[in-house]
Each structure stands twice: as C-alpha cells, then as structure tokens.
Short mmCIF file of C-alpha atoms in Angstrom, two decimals:
data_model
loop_
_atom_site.label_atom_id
_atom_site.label_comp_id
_atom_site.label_asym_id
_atom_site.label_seq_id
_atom_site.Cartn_x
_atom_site.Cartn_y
_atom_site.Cartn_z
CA UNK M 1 -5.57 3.47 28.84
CA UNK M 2 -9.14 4.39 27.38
CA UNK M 3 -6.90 5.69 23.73
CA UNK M 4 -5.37 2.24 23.44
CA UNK M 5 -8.66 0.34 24.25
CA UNK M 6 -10.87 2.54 22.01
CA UNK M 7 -8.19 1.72 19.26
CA UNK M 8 -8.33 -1.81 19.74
CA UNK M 9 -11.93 -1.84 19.79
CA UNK M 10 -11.75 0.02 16.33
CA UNK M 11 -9.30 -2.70 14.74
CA UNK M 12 -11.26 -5.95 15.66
CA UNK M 13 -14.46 -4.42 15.20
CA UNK M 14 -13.61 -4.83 11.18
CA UNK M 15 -12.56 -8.48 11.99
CA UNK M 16 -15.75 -9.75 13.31
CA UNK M 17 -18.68 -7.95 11.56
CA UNK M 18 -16.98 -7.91 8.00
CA UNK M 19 -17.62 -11.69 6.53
CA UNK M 20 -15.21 -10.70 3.39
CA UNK M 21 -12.36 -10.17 5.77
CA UNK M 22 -12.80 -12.75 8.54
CA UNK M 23 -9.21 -14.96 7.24
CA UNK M 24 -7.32 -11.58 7.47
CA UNK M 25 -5.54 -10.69 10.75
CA UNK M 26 -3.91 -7.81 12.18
CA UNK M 27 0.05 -7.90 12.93
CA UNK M 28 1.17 -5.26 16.23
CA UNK M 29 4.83 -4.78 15.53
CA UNK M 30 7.23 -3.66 18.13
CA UNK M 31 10.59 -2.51 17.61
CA UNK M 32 11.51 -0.60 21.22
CA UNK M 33 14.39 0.51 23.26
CA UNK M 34 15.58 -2.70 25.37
CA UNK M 35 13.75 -2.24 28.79
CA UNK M 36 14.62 -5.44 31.68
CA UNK M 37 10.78 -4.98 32.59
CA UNK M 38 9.56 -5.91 29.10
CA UNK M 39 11.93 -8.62 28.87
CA UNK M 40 11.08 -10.37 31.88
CA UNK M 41 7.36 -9.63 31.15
CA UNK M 42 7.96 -11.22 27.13
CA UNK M 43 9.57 -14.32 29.05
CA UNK M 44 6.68 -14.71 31.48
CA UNK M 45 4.25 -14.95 29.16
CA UNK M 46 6.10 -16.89 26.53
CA UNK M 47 6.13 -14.19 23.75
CA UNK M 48 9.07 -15.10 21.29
CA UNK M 49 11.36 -11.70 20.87
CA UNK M 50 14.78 -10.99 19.21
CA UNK M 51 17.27 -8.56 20.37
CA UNK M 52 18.74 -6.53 17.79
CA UNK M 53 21.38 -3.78 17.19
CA UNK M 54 23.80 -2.12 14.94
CA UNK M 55 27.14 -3.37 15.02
CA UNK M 56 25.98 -6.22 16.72
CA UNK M 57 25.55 -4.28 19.86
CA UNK M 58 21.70 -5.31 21.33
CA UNK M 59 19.88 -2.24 21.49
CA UNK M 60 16.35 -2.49 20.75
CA UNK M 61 13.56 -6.02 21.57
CA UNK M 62 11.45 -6.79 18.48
CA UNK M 63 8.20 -8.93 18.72
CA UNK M 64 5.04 -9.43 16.70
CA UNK M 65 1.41 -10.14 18.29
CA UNK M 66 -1.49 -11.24 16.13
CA UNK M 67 -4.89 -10.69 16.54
CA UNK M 68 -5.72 -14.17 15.98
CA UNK M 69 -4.30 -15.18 19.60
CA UNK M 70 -7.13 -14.28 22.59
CA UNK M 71 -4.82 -13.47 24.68
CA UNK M 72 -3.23 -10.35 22.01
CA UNK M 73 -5.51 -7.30 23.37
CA UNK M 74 -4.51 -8.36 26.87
CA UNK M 75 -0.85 -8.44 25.97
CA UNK M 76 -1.26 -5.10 24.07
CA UNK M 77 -2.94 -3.06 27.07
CA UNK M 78 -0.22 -4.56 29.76
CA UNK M 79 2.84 -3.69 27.69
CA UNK M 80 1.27 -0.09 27.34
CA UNK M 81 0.76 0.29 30.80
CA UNK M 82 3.99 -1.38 31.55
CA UNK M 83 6.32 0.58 29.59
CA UNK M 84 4.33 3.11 27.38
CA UNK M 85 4.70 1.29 24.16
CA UNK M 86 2.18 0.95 21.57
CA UNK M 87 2.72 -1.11 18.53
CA UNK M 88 2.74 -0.41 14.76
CA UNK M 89 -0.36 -2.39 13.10
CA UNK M 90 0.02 -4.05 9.43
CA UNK M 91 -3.00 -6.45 7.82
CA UNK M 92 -1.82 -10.10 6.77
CA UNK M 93 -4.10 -11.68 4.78
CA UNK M 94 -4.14 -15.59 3.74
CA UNK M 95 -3.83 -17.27 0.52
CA UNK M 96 -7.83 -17.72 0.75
CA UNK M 97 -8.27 -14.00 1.06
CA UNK M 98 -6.03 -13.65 -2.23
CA UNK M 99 -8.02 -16.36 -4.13
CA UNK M 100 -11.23 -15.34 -2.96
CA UNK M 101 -10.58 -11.21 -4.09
CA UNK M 102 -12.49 -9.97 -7.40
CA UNK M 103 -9.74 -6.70 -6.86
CA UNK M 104 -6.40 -6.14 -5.30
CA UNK M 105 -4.58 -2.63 -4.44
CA UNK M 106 -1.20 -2.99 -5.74
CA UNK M 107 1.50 -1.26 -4.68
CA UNK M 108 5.34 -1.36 -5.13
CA UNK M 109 7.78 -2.14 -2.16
CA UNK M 110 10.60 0.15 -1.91
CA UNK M 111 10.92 0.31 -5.22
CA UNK M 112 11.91 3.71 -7.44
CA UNK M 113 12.97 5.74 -9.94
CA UNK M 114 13.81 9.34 -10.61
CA UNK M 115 12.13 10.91 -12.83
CA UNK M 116 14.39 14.04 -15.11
CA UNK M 117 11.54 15.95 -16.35
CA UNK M 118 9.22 16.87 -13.73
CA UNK M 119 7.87 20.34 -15.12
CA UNK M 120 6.70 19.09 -18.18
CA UNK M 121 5.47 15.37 -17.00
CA UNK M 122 3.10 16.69 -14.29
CA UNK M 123 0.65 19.18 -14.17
CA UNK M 124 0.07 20.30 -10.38
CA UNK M 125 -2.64 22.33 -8.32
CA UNK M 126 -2.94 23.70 -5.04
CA UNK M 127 0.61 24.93 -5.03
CA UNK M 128 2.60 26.92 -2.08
CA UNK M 129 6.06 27.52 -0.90
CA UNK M 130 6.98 26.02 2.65
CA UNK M 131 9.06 27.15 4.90
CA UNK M 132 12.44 26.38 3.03
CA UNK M 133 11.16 28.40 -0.12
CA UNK M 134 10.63 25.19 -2.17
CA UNK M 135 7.72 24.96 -4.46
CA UNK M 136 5.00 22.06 -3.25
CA UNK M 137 1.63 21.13 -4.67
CA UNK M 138 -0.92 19.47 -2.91
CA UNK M 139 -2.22 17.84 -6.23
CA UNK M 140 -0.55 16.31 -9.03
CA UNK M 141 -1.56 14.12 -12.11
CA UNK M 142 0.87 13.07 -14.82
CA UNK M 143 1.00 13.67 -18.38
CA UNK M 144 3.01 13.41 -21.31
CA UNK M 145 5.72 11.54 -21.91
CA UNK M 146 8.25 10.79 -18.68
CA UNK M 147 11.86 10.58 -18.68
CA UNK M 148 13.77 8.86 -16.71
CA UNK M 149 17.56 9.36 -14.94
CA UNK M 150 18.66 5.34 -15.53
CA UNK M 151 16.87 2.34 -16.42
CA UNK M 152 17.04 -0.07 -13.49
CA UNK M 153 18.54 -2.96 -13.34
CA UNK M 154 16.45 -5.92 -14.29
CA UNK M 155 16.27 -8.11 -12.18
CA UNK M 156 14.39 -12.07 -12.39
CA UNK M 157 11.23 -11.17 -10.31
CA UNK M 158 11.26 -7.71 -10.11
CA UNK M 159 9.30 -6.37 -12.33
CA UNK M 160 7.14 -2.89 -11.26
CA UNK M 161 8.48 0.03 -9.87
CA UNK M 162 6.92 3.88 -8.69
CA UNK M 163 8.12 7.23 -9.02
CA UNK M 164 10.79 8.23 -6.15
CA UNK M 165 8.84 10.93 -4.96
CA UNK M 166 5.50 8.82 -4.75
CA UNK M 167 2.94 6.54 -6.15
CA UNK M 168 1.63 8.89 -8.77
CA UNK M 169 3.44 6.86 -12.12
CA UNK M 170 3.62 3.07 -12.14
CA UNK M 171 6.46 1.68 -13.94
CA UNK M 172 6.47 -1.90 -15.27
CA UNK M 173 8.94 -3.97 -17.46
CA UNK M 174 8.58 -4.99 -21.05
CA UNK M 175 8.05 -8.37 -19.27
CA UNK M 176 4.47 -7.70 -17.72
CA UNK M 177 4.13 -5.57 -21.15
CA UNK M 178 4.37 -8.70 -23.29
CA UNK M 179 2.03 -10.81 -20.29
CA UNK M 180 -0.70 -8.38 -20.47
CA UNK M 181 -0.15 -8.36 -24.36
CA UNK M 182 -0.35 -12.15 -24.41
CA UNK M 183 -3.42 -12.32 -22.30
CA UNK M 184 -5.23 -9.39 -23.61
CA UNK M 185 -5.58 -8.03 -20.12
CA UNK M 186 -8.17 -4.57 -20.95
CA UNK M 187 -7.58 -1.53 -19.05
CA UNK M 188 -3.71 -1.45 -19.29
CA UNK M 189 -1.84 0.79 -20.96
CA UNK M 190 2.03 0.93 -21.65
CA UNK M 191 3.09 4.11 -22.77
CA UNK M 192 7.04 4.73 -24.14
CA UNK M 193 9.57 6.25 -21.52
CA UNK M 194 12.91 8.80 -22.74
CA UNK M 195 16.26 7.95 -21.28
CA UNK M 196 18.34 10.49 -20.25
CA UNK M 197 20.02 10.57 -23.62
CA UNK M 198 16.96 11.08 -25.52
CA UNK M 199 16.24 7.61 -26.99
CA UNK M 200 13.02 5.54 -26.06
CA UNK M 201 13.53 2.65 -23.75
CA UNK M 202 12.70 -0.73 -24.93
CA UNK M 203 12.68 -2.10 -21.28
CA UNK M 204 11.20 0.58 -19.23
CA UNK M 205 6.94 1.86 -19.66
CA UNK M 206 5.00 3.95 -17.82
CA UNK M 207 2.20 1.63 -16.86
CA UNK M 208 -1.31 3.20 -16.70
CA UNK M 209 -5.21 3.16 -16.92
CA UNK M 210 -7.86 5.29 -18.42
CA UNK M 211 -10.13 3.46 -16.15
CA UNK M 212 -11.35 5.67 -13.07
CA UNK M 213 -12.57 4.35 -10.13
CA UNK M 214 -15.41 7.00 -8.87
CA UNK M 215 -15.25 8.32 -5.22
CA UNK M 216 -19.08 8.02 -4.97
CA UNK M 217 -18.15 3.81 -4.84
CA UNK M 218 -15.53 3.84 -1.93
CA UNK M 219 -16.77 3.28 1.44
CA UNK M 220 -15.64 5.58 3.61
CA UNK M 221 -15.40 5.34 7.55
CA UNK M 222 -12.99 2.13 7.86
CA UNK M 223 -10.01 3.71 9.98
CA UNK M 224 -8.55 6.52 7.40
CA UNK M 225 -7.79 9.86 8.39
CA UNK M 226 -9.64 12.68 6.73
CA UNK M 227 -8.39 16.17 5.93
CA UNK M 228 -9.30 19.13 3.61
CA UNK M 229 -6.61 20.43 1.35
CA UNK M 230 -6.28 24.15 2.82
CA UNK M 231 -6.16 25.67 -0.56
CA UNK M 232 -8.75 23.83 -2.55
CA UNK M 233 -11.24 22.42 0.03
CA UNK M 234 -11.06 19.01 -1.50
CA UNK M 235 -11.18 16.22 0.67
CA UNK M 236 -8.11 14.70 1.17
CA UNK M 237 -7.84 10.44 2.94
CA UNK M 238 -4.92 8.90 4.47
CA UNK M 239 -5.25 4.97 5.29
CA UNK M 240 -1.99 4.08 7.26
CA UNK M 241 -0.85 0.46 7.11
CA UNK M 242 -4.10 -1.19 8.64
CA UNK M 243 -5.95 -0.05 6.61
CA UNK M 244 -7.99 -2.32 3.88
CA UNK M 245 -9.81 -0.55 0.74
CA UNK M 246 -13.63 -0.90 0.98
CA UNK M 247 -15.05 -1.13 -2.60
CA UNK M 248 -18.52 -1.40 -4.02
CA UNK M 249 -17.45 -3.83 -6.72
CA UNK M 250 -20.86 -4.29 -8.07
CA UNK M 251 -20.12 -0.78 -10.11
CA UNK M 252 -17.16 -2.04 -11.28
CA UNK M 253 -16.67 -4.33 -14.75
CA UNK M 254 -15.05 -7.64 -14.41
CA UNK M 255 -14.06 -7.45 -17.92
CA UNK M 256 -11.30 -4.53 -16.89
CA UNK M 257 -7.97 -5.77 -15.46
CA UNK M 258 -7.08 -2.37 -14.26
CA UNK M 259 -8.24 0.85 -12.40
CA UNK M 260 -6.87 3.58 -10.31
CA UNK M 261 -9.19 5.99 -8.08
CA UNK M 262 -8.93 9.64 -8.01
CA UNK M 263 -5.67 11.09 -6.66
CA UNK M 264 -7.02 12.15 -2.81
CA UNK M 265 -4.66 9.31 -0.79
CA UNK M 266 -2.36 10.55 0.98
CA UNK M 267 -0.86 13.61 3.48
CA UNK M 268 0.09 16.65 1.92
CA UNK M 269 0.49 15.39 -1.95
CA UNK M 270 -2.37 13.44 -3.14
CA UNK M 271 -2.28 10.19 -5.50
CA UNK M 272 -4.59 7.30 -6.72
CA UNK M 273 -4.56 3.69 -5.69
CA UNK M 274 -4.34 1.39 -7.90
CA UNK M 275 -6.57 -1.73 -8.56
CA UNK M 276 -6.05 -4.93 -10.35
CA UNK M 277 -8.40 -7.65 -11.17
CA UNK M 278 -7.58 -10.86 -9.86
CA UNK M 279 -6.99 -12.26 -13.60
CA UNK M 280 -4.15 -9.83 -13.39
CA UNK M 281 -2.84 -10.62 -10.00
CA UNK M 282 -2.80 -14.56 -10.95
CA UNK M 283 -0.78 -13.13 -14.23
CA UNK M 284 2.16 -11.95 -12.22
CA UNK M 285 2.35 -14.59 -9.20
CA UNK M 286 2.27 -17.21 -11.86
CA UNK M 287 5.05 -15.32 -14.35
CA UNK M 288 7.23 -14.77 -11.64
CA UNK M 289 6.70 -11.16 -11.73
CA UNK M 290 5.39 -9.86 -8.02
CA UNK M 291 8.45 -9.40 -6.76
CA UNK M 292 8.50 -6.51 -4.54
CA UNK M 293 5.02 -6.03 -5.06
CA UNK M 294 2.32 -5.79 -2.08
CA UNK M 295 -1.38 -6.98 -3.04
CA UNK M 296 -3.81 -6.00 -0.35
CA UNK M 297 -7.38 -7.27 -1.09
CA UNK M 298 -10.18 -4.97 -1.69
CA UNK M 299 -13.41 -5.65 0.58
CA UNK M 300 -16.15 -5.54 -1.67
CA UNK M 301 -19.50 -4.22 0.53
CA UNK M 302 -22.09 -5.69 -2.55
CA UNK M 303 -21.20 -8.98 -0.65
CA UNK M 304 -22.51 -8.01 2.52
CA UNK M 305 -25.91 -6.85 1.20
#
C-alpha cells in the first residue's frame, strides 16, 4: 500500500504546484483479467467498464479513471488492495494546453518503416553482443543518405512516420515538405530518400533539424527513470507515458520551428525527442496532416519564475 500511495503522491504533486500544467490530467488505464470482485466493486461505485475478449469471448474488464474526479486516488488504492491491480498512467491534455504551448514533443503513432541500409545510414557507439550473438549499440545517430524497403502508402491525413526500429529518423511526406516550404518554417530540413531500386523518392524525406536542444536546459527530476550506459558512463533517461518534457524555453528561439535534444531517451538504445514550435503544430492540424501524430506539450519552467 505505501508503493501505490507514494506513486500517487508523485503524479498529482505535478498537477497542483505546476501552473503551466494545471488543464492537463492524468488517465489510469486498466485492462485486467475479469475478476466477480472488481465487477461488483466497478458497479457499486458507478465506474463505467466494458468487457472485452477475442473471439467475442469476455475475458478481460477495461476502465479508465481520471485524476480530475476526487474520488480517483480512493478508487485507485481500493482496487489495489482489492485485487492487486495497478493501472497504466497516460497525460491528456486540453485544447487550452495545446493553444497555450510555445513547444510540442512530437511523436509518431504506430507508424514505420524499414530502413535497407542500416550500416552505412547510422553510425553507432557503445556496442556489445547479447546473449543471442546479435550486434547492439547503446547509441546511434544517423547519417547519410537512408534507403528505404517500400514507400508507404499515402494516405489523406497521414503524413509522418519513424524508423521501425525507433524514433531515431523522422519521415514526413512531400505534403508537410511543400507546407513548411510554403510557410518558410526555419529549422526543418528535408533531405532525399533511395528506394530499394536505387532511384530517389519524390514522396518520401527524411525529415530533420540541425537545431540541438542542450541537456544543460531540460529539467530533470519530473518522474523519468535514470540510468548510466554500462559502457560509456553517459547518462541515459527514460520518461514512460506520464511523463511531460520540462523545458527552459527562455534559451530557446521562437524564430525556429524545429529542434530535437540529444539522443539519451530511452532503455537500452538512446534517441532524441523531437520539438516543434507551435507555428508548426497549427501547420499540420490545420493541413490535415497530424494524423497519427501525438503532440504532448512541453512545460516551460521560465514561466514559473
């Protein structure tokens, strides 16, 4: 009981001391094994549920509580203590917290492509063999041109996309290629892709910044999970999906429409983040172009000094 109450203390703490983030709210996600106790206990208390399984068959209750409700930390410790289940926590934010951003992460939603040339388009660091005798690296950073296996299938508001094997290349459409054109958006750069045949794509570009966002401007100490790469001694920072980028946007131009940090997110192989400005963000909602796209609103700490 004191692990899930510490935790909860941890994610509303954020919610009531940060003024940048007070519209945002947390969403605890359940997707468990059906148990009669939980039901009757979902019923008694008037929490909406579904019952879902494959083939029909009803095997697991799924339910959402939101921070916003008083009565959500009580429900959270009682179904822990009843059963033993402990949600998964995602941020929602509100169309205010959108408008009101200077800088959005952006990231891609289950969205790929393979890449054909690996060796050549990435230099890497930190490398070992694991236990299966394949060849890892704990840091990589593209370079080069890229090739590509196929060029997906375009699609009306689907227009960004990320290398299969992680976030490390941004791919975007000759669509948001002739926007950013258009609007002179600074910052971006659209480099040329190979097909698997050998000719360029004129659909397909990498989609990429010069623009470095320096660690020294990240506030650290807002839920992520800190390790050292074993090889290097580099720190290494792993957010999880609660967690909210803390920026000091006061070092950071408004005249530039895009940035990435360093590559030291993530568990095992490192990559950037990448930021837009909210001229950019307004660019793609309005062009029909954020499909499949998750914005997540940078807290900038210069507003709370």
């Amino acid at each position: 009981m004191v692990m899930i109450t510490e935790c909860l203390e941890q994610l509303f703490l954020p919610l009531q001391n940060d003024k940048s983030c007070q519209n945002m709210r947390y969403k605890y996600y359940y997707c468990k094994l059906i148990r009669p106790d939980l039901i009757d206990y979902l019923n008694q208390n008037q929490i909406k549920y579904e019952l879902w399984g494959p083939a029909g068959v009803p095997k697991y209750t799924i339910f959402s509580l939101w921070s916003s409700s008083p009565s959500t930390e009580s429900h959270i410790k009682s179904i822990e203590a009843l059963c033993g289940y402990t949600p998964l926590t995602f941020l929602e934010f509100t169309k205010k917290d959108f408008e009101q951003a200077k800088f959005m992460v952006i990231r891609s939603k289950n969205q790929t492509i393979d890449i054909t040339n690996e060796k050549s388009a990435y230099i890497t660091s930190c490398e070992w063999i694991d236990p299966k005798g394949h060849l890892r690296a704990n840091h990589i950073c593209s370079i080069g041109t890229i090739s590509i296996e196929k060029e997906p299938t375009i699609k009306s508001n689907t227009a960004l996309w990320v290398h299969s094997i992680g976030f490390s290349v941004f791919f975007a459409d000759y669509r948001v290629r002739d926007m950013a054109l258009a609007n002179n958006l600074f910052g971006v750069e659209f480099k040329e892709i190979f097909k698997k045949n050998g000719t360029i794509s004129d659909k397909l570009y990498h989609m990429t910044t010069n623009y470095i966002i320096p660690t020294e401007i990240i506030d650290f100490g807002h839920g992520e999970k800190v390790s050292k790469c074993p090889l290097c001694g580099r720190d290494q920072y792993f957010g999880g999906t609660a967690y909210q980028l803390h920026l000091d946007c006061s070092k950071m131009s408004s005249e530039i429409d895009f940035y990435r940090t360093e590559s030291i997110w993530g568990e095992g192989t490192t990559e950037p983040k990448y930021i837009i400005s909210q001229r950019f963000y307004r660019l793609l909602k309005e062009n029909g172009l954020a499909g499949k796209v998750v914005f997540e609103p940078v807290v900038d700490i210069s507003r709370n000094n």
